[in-house]
């Protein structure tokens, strides 16, 4: 039986209306043409959003309209608040021209797949193989209600989302060897890297409408070259490096379109009709194209800069050290704790001839920083950061990381008082956590125990950071549109006064929990020829209070000037 599901015309993208109406599934055509009417894309897990934007939404816009040549042209697009009639005609004509290439179950060129992909024995696997949260193969989430033997039916909409997610985030586990793949041996392919987004922490810029989000994630610059094509156009006869066959290659992306629609896997979906309608129950996932390294044209990641001529663990195909590496997210670490990287505008540092902090923000955030005068400092920009933590030689997914930050655009200016204030706040939070960890260590030594190792167990400083998290996010929101130094200082003082109390709440719990022996204390030898050091609860508390006063110096100044020890 011939099945069909058109991503262009069938509803599958879950989008809410900006007027507050509930989210409904829309077709690709409706989502793009009426992008100004919709809010943020709704997905099952956050990593799907980056996958859908990169594998489909952004490439269609870029291929249909081209890039804005510079910031001035970008602003002219943005100022209309929607696509112009001419842009709408181009998008619609593009979707009509390539309509057949967006059919999920086309017999010749199914979207994002290889039509005749098969194994020598004709095996297939459960559709759960492409679902990152499903118990399948080596990937067995805790408390999963399904097993690998269960039928895992996916609607066409779900299958489309997970297909793109697999191309971006798939594990590095052994892949099925497909007929026609000369690199397959004994029915399998080894040495597979993870999907390209698995190598970095993705920074996606979110605006107030889908239209603004598309523009915020569209880099300005030169138009694509003749060889830079999205994966669906590479399937046409005569296109370079076709991805419609089981054979794959190790290569560098031709450009942004090739990078965004990278086919890291060769996949085939097997649909069937059920009582509930059309469902994908079986899949085949084989090895796909490999990048030797993440290209510097990648716009959706922050970077760790390597010293010129220095040694680096990141190396290109030639074995030489690369000047920069994508910055990956750390599990359990809030995004604001990495503000030093997020707010490292490389463009302004280069223009000023300054040495950067060792980080560079994403190209898109750097671009947004240059557009502050047009967007306005009060623009409600949100930055979504997502990533995957892999385990067991990257063959399984251990954790999916996601965070969203309200980011004041003024903070992207290297000389801004807002940027300096936010970096100081993030540093103060880390210092308070360290101060509480020192308090815990001193209390444990007073009882004759060893401090909690930094890499084992949960140290109490993490509780401080958790308590401070909503305060930092509230400050980030409050700094939008703030320009004068007096208002920034007032915001910092309010932050310090709240942080003063929150950090003490954690410290007080530690002090209340220790037994009487901690107040008696004990003396510990510091080594031959050195005097003994005494540890007791009162000394540990005094040391913490002194450190807190040094860290939160504005709140301390207010406390001293008022003469009230509790005034902070």
XYZ file of C-alpha atoms in Angstrom:
568
model
C 0.000 0.000 0.000
C 1.283 3.469 -0.901
C 1.275 5.903 2.005
C 1.858 9.623 1.964
C 2.309 12.417 4.478
C 3.178 15.875 3.193
C 5.155 17.996 5.627
C 4.237 20.927 3.412
C 0.466 20.616 3.604
C -0.445 18.159 6.386
C -0.626 19.553 9.947
C 2.204 18.361 12.226
C 3.923 21.406 13.813
C 2.330 22.232 17.176
C 2.152 26.026 17.446
C 0.205 28.359 19.755
C -1.310 31.581 18.458
C 0.133 34.850 19.716
C -3.387 35.897 20.749
C -3.374 33.209 23.453
C -5.355 30.520 21.656
C -4.321 26.924 22.457
C -1.605 25.307 20.390
C -2.750 23.447 17.258
C -0.905 21.390 14.683
C -0.084 23.358 11.554
C 1.453 22.466 8.209
C 4.900 23.693 7.196
C 3.272 26.035 4.676
C 1.016 27.654 7.262
C 3.732 27.823 9.908
C 6.165 29.669 7.626
C 3.794 31.940 5.718
C 1.888 33.016 8.837
C 4.904 32.888 11.182
C 3.990 36.279 12.702
C 0.774 34.761 14.098
C 2.439 31.980 16.084
C 4.463 31.689 19.260
C 7.150 29.186 20.227
C 7.163 25.699 18.699
C 5.834 23.088 21.133
C 7.817 19.811 21.221
C 8.010 16.604 23.270
C 11.528 17.245 24.556
C 13.532 20.490 24.219
C 16.217 19.040 21.931
C 13.561 18.483 19.264
C 13.109 22.238 18.844
C 16.677 22.846 17.682
C 16.429 19.806 15.390
C 13.248 20.980 13.641
C 14.542 24.531 13.230
C 17.882 23.408 11.792
C 16.711 20.453 9.728
C 13.724 22.179 8.140
C 12.379 25.615 9.139
C 15.558 27.700 8.840
C 16.921 25.962 5.707
C 13.651 26.495 3.836
C 13.716 30.219 4.631
C 17.411 30.522 3.791
C 17.108 28.571 0.525
C 13.940 30.392 -0.542
C 14.908 33.956 0.418
C 18.680 33.912 0.834
C 20.442 35.681 3.697
C 20.090 39.365 4.523
C 23.281 40.844 3.083
C 24.052 42.856 6.238
C 22.517 44.143 9.468
C 20.761 46.965 7.629
C 18.890 44.533 5.378
C 18.156 42.291 8.375
C 16.518 45.248 10.109
C 14.401 45.989 7.026
C 13.087 42.404 7.153
C 12.459 42.598 10.887
C 10.759 46.005 10.853
C 7.757 44.739 8.871
C 6.881 42.212 11.607
C 5.940 39.663 8.935
C 7.002 38.506 5.490
C 6.465 41.013 2.736
C 4.149 40.021 -0.151
C 7.232 39.367 -2.310
C 8.828 37.158 0.367
C 5.560 35.242 0.809
C 5.450 34.577 -2.949
C 9.021 33.268 -2.885
C 8.363 30.961 0.090
C 5.156 29.623 -1.452
C 6.822 29.100 -4.824
C 9.696 27.260 -3.141
C 7.337 24.921 -1.285
C 5.387 24.258 -4.481
C 8.526 23.603 -6.532
C 9.949 21.112 -4.050
C 6.624 19.763 -2.819
C 7.442 16.109 -3.595
C 10.681 16.293 -1.593
C 8.764 17.022 1.625
C 6.696 13.819 1.580
C 7.654 11.720 4.590
C 6.718 8.450 2.872
C 7.502 9.147 -0.785
C 8.446 5.992 -2.687
C 11.465 7.596 -4.392
C 12.689 10.452 -2.176
C 11.163 10.245 1.309
C 12.103 13.300 3.360
C 15.322 12.796 5.341
C 15.552 9.102 4.392
C 16.887 6.594 1.865
C 13.958 5.013 0.007
C 15.385 1.528 -0.527
C 17.535 1.279 2.606
C 17.648 -2.363 3.705
C 19.835 -5.006 5.299
C 20.964 -8.233 3.662
C 18.405 -10.170 5.714
C 15.653 -7.558 5.541
C 15.672 -6.835 9.313
C 14.044 -3.774 10.827
C 13.790 -2.519 14.408
C 11.097 -1.021 16.583
C 10.339 2.641 15.957
C 11.430 3.243 19.533
C 15.002 3.162 18.220
C 14.718 6.815 17.098
C 12.927 7.955 20.279
C 15.608 9.279 22.621
C 13.486 8.696 25.730
C 12.468 5.121 24.889
C 13.874 1.883 26.274
C 15.620 0.507 23.217
C 18.913 -1.351 22.742
C 21.534 -0.010 25.138
C 19.424 3.022 25.981
C 17.249 1.976 28.941
C 15.831 4.933 30.876
C 15.095 4.348 34.553
C 11.496 3.342 35.327
C 10.617 2.939 31.614
C 7.168 1.377 31.199
C 8.017 -0.114 27.789
C 10.510 -2.777 26.778
C 12.362 -3.287 23.507
C 9.891 -5.986 22.488
C 6.850 -3.689 22.712
C 5.305 -2.170 19.604
C 6.141 1.537 19.534
C 3.729 3.213 17.083
C 4.510 6.793 16.068
C 2.102 9.134 14.332
C 3.519 10.734 11.182
C 3.956 13.994 13.118
C 5.882 12.225 15.883
C 7.954 10.293 13.360
C 8.918 13.519 11.552
C 10.093 15.123 14.806
C 12.093 12.074 15.927
C 13.559 11.587 12.445
C 15.091 15.083 12.571
C 16.094 14.596 16.191
C 17.979 11.430 15.279
C 19.875 13.208 12.507
C 20.999 15.831 15.046
C 21.452 13.984 18.346
C 21.761 10.230 17.718
C 24.143 8.195 19.885
C 27.465 6.803 18.668
C 26.354 3.201 19.123
C 26.994 0.543 16.476
C 24.723 1.060 13.464
C 23.099 -1.477 11.213
C 25.071 -2.275 8.075
C 22.998 -1.465 5.012
C 23.166 -3.056 1.575
C 25.159 -0.738 -0.671
C 27.329 0.666 2.115
C 30.922 -0.320 1.288
C 32.031 0.586 4.816
C 29.715 -1.935 6.489
C 31.327 -5.117 7.778
C 29.620 -8.187 9.196
C 26.260 -6.429 9.008
C 27.240 -3.394 11.094
C 29.137 -0.098 11.075
C 31.376 0.944 13.955
C 33.221 4.153 14.809
C 30.120 6.293 14.380
C 30.247 9.750 15.978
C 27.196 11.169 17.699
C 24.880 13.428 15.751
C 26.478 16.821 15.016
C 24.570 18.660 17.757
C 25.796 16.130 20.302
C 29.232 17.749 20.007
C 28.101 21.158 21.234
C 25.761 23.122 23.472
C 23.082 24.582 21.209
C 22.118 28.236 21.730
C 18.806 29.014 20.043
C 17.489 32.586 20.094
C 13.752 32.904 20.746
C 11.706 35.988 19.887
C 8.114 36.991 20.626
C 6.775 35.290 17.469
C 7.892 32.461 15.226
C 8.701 35.075 12.568
C 11.110 36.862 14.924
C 12.645 33.568 16.047
C 13.363 32.637 12.431
C 15.050 35.987 11.778
C 17.044 35.929 15.027
C 18.510 32.571 13.960
C 19.300 33.659 10.413
C 22.909 34.867 10.029
C 23.572 37.798 7.739
C 26.241 37.557 5.075
C 27.043 36.216 1.652
C 24.439 34.047 -0.138
C 24.949 30.256 -0.317
C 27.325 28.921 -2.951
C 26.076 26.771 -5.815
C 27.231 23.609 -4.011
C 25.640 24.523 -0.664
C 22.272 22.801 -0.821
C 19.824 21.457 1.770
C 19.637 17.682 1.945
C 16.354 17.458 0.006
C 17.856 19.233 -3.022
C 20.942 16.985 -2.925
C 18.618 14.126 -3.782
C 17.890 15.574 -7.214
C 19.708 14.043 -10.165
C 23.114 15.603 -10.670
C 23.299 17.209 -7.220
C 26.745 16.910 -5.602
C 27.181 14.451 -2.752
C 23.743 12.855 -2.909
C 22.359 11.594 0.395
C 19.761 9.345 -1.244
C 22.015 6.262 -1.163
C 23.305 4.051 1.673
C 26.879 5.146 0.929
C 28.246 7.836 3.255
C 31.325 10.006 3.354
C 33.605 11.861 5.763
C 33.616 15.450 4.595
C 33.346 19.120 5.535
C 29.937 20.816 5.033
C 29.665 22.853 1.839
C 28.003 25.703 3.704
C 25.254 26.605 6.147
C 22.449 24.780 4.313
C 24.504 21.599 4.196
C 25.461 22.003 7.857
C 21.919 22.600 9.098
C 20.441 19.650 7.182
C 23.389 17.308 7.788
C 22.445 13.661 7.325
C 24.461 11.979 10.061
C 22.419 8.812 9.580
C 20.807 6.905 6.742
C 17.262 6.202 7.920
C 14.129 4.566 6.602
C 10.703 4.728 8.229
C 8.217 1.875 7.650
C 4.594 3.085 7.907
C 1.506 0.909 8.168
C -2.207 1.477 8.552
C -3.707 0.675 11.961
C -7.081 1.162 13.625
C -5.793 4.545 14.869
C -4.626 5.609 11.402
C -1.227 5.752 9.721
C 1.604 4.798 12.104
C 5.349 4.203 11.901
C 6.133 1.008 13.821
C 9.458 -0.116 12.325
C 12.633 1.760 11.339
C 16.114 1.157 9.991
C 19.003 3.368 11.103
C 22.386 3.052 9.390
C 25.592 5.108 9.413
C 25.570 8.516 7.713
C 27.959 11.301 6.771
C 30.687 12.278 9.247
C 32.228 15.692 9.944
C 35.916 15.713 10.880
C 35.180 18.628 13.233
C 32.562 21.309 13.870
C 33.146 24.097 11.320
C 33.660 27.646 12.552
C 30.640 28.688 10.476
C 28.416 26.909 13.037
C 26.140 29.724 14.315
C 24.380 27.908 17.171
C 27.175 27.290 19.658
C 29.477 29.151 22.024
C 33.195 28.523 21.654
C 36.180 27.844 23.848
C 39.147 29.639 22.309
C 42.508 27.930 22.224
C 45.778 29.888 22.575
C 47.483 30.388 19.222
C 49.947 27.569 18.693
C 48.818 25.885 21.896
C 47.989 22.265 22.392
C 44.381 21.272 22.049
C 42.419 18.084 22.383
C 40.331 19.186 19.399
C 42.126 18.429 16.161
C 41.204 18.689 12.545
C 41.551 16.040 9.863
C 45.200 17.018 9.325
C 45.954 16.528 13.019
C 46.710 20.208 13.666
C 45.236 21.947 16.692
C 42.027 23.863 16.049
C 41.813 27.468 17.284
C 38.404 26.953 18.888
C 36.191 24.188 20.187
C 32.407 24.127 20.646
C 31.434 24.697 24.258
C 29.297 21.866 25.626
C 26.784 22.189 28.445
C 27.404 20.627 31.839
C 24.672 18.471 33.419
C 23.052 20.098 36.438
C 24.615 23.504 35.807
C 22.268 26.452 35.262
C 22.947 28.427 32.080
C 23.515 31.702 33.954
C 26.569 30.133 35.580
C 28.172 30.278 32.129
C 27.483 33.964 31.479
C 31.185 34.609 30.904
C 30.899 32.555 27.707
C 27.379 33.642 26.784
C 28.329 37.333 27.058
C 31.671 37.176 25.227
C 30.978 39.322 22.128
C 33.893 38.377 19.919
C 33.167 40.996 17.252
C 33.566 43.940 19.643
C 36.675 42.424 21.210
C 38.279 42.090 17.782
C 37.358 45.641 16.824
C 38.789 46.964 20.085
C 41.920 44.854 19.653
C 41.331 43.219 23.041
C 42.184 39.699 24.147
C 39.003 37.724 24.776
C 38.247 35.923 28.022
C 38.946 32.536 26.432
C 35.379 32.236 25.174
C 33.371 33.529 22.238
C 29.601 33.665 22.215
C 27.572 32.218 19.358
C 27.652 34.061 16.045
C 23.927 34.707 16.343
C 24.213 36.271 19.798
C 27.133 38.329 18.537
C 24.916 39.463 15.673
C 22.045 40.278 18.041
C 24.424 42.438 20.059
C 25.093 44.532 16.951
C 21.334 44.976 16.464
C 20.584 46.417 19.919
C 19.854 49.941 18.588
C 17.207 48.532 16.228
C 15.701 45.882 18.528
C 15.771 48.111 21.603
C 17.383 47.274 24.936
C 14.025 46.213 26.392
C 13.452 43.552 23.702
C 12.367 40.321 25.483
C 15.030 38.051 24.001
C 15.158 34.509 25.362
C 18.120 32.220 24.828
C 17.421 28.488 24.933
C 20.391 26.238 25.580
C 20.133 22.503 24.973
C 22.498 19.576 24.901
C 22.841 15.857 25.476
C 25.136 14.063 27.917
C 26.158 10.665 26.556
C 27.469 7.707 28.506
C 29.219 4.365 27.893
C 31.422 5.568 25.010
C 28.610 7.842 23.784
C 26.474 4.794 22.989
C 23.631 5.810 25.330
C 21.945 9.046 26.371
C 22.504 9.743 30.053
C 20.804 13.117 30.269
C 19.060 15.755 28.176
C 20.031 19.265 29.257
C 17.906 22.356 28.722
C 17.729 25.862 30.125
C 16.145 29.120 28.995
C 17.425 32.544 30.016
C 15.836 35.971 29.654
C 18.804 37.921 28.320
C 19.052 41.733 28.357
C 20.388 42.801 24.966
C 22.505 45.507 26.607
C 24.563 42.732 28.188
C 25.902 41.832 24.736
C 27.805 45.137 24.615
C 31.324 44.563 25.977
C 31.389 48.059 27.509
C 27.924 47.914 29.042
C 27.393 48.416 32.787
C 24.618 45.807 32.527
C 27.086 43.209 31.247
C 29.588 44.017 34.003
C 26.843 43.787 36.623
C 25.556 40.417 35.432
C 29.041 38.923 35.259
C 29.681 40.147 38.811
C 26.413 38.626 40.030
C 27.257 35.240 38.496
C 30.706 35.354 40.103
C 29.234 36.339 43.478
C 26.876 33.351 43.358
C 29.797 30.991 42.710
C 31.802 32.592 45.532
C 28.893 32.195 47.964
C 28.646 28.520 47.050
C 32.384 28.152 47.669
C 32.048 29.942 51.028
C 29.349 27.481 52.132
C 31.497 24.572 50.958
C 34.373 25.913 53.069
C 31.989 26.182 56.040
C 30.940 22.559 55.546
C 34.576 21.437 55.282
C 35.569 23.290 58.480
C 32.612 21.805 60.390
C 33.526 18.305 59.245
C 37.161 18.829 60.269
C 35.946 20.015 63.684
C 34.324 16.595 64.071
C 37.391 14.695 62.853
C 35.961 13.914 59.411
C 37.312 14.706 55.970
C 35.626 17.324 53.726
C 33.292 16.101 50.987
C 35.396 15.553 47.823
C 34.666 18.111 45.086
C 33.818 15.385 42.565
C 31.781 13.073 44.804
C 28.463 13.500 46.521
C 26.458 16.693 46.745
C 28.207 19.555 48.444
C 26.076 22.180 50.230
C 27.250 24.910 47.873
C 24.926 23.402 45.250
C 22.004 24.103 47.587
C 23.051 27.758 47.684
C 23.162 27.966 43.898
C 19.734 26.343 43.719
C 18.358 28.905 46.183
C 19.933 31.784 44.251
C 18.725 30.570 40.841
C 15.321 32.349 40.816
C 16.962 35.549 42.077
C 19.442 35.623 39.202
C 16.714 34.967 36.640
C 14.569 37.733 38.115
C 17.535 40.095 37.889
C 18.128 39.131 34.237
C 14.519 39.998 33.435
C 14.659 43.214 35.459
C 17.784 44.446 33.656
C 15.950 44.630 30.322
C 15.725 48.231 29.242
C 17.876 49.467 32.147
C 20.478 51.944 30.938
C 21.702 54.224 33.735
C 24.331 53.245 36.281
C 22.146 54.234 39.230
C 19.406 51.745 38.277
C 21.951 48.999 37.675
C 23.512 49.612 41.096
C 20.065 49.524 42.705
C 19.408 46.171 41.059
C 22.723 44.799 42.278
C 22.056 45.979 45.817
C 18.618 44.322 45.819
C 20.239 41.102 44.546
C 22.921 41.194 47.250
C 20.398 41.784 50.021
C 18.360 38.767 48.935
C 21.477 36.646 48.357
C 22.651 37.637 51.855
C 19.596 35.970 53.383
C 19.439 32.955 51.081
C 23.087 32.016 51.612
C 22.694 32.351 55.388
C 19.652 30.046 55.355
C 21.820 27.236 53.948
C 24.736 28.029 56.272
C 22.415 28.152 59.292
C 21.054 24.691 58.503
C 24.599 23.314 58.476
C 25.421 24.938 61.808
C 22.225 23.700 63.442
C 22.824 20.145 62.233
C 26.301 19.615 63.756
C 26.607 17.796 67.118
C 28.007 19.381 70.267
C 31.476 18.046 69.484
C 31.840 20.567 66.661
C 31.604 23.434 69.139
C 34.394 21.944 71.241
C 36.455 21.480 68.089
C 39.779 19.833 67.511
C 43.335 20.764 66.556
C 44.858 19.430 63.339
C 48.547 19.244 62.504
C 49.545 21.274 59.430
C 52.830 19.440 58.914
C 56.270 19.369 60.435
C 57.449 22.735 61.713
C 54.007 24.339 61.382
C 51.628 25.227 64.236
C 48.462 23.212 64.714
C 45.226 24.644 63.378
C 42.070 24.570 65.459
C 38.691 23.881 63.902
C 35.441 24.536 65.755
C 31.929 25.621 64.842
C 32.303 29.192 66.107
C 35.459 29.756 64.050
C 33.855 28.205 60.951
C 30.805 30.455 61.326
C 32.923 33.585 61.776
C 34.964 32.705 58.691
C 31.809 32.254 56.610
C 30.320 35.558 57.775
C 33.550 37.343 56.915
C 33.628 35.827 53.432
C 29.978 36.652 52.823
C 30.570 40.302 53.795
C 33.497 40.502 51.357
C 31.499 38.950 48.518
C 28.287 40.962 49.034
C 30.029 44.253 49.713
C 27.058 46.499 48.837
C 24.757 44.725 51.283
C 27.534 44.830 53.893
C 27.961 48.582 53.405
C 24.218 49.131 53.938
C 24.297 46.945 57.046
C 27.221 48.870 58.524
C 25.758 52.288 57.747
C 22.434 51.419 59.372
C 24.009 50.060 62.542
C 21.487 47.202 62.450
C 23.132 43.765 62.087
C 19.983 42.392 60.442
C 19.387 45.293 58.044
C 20.966 43.584 55.038
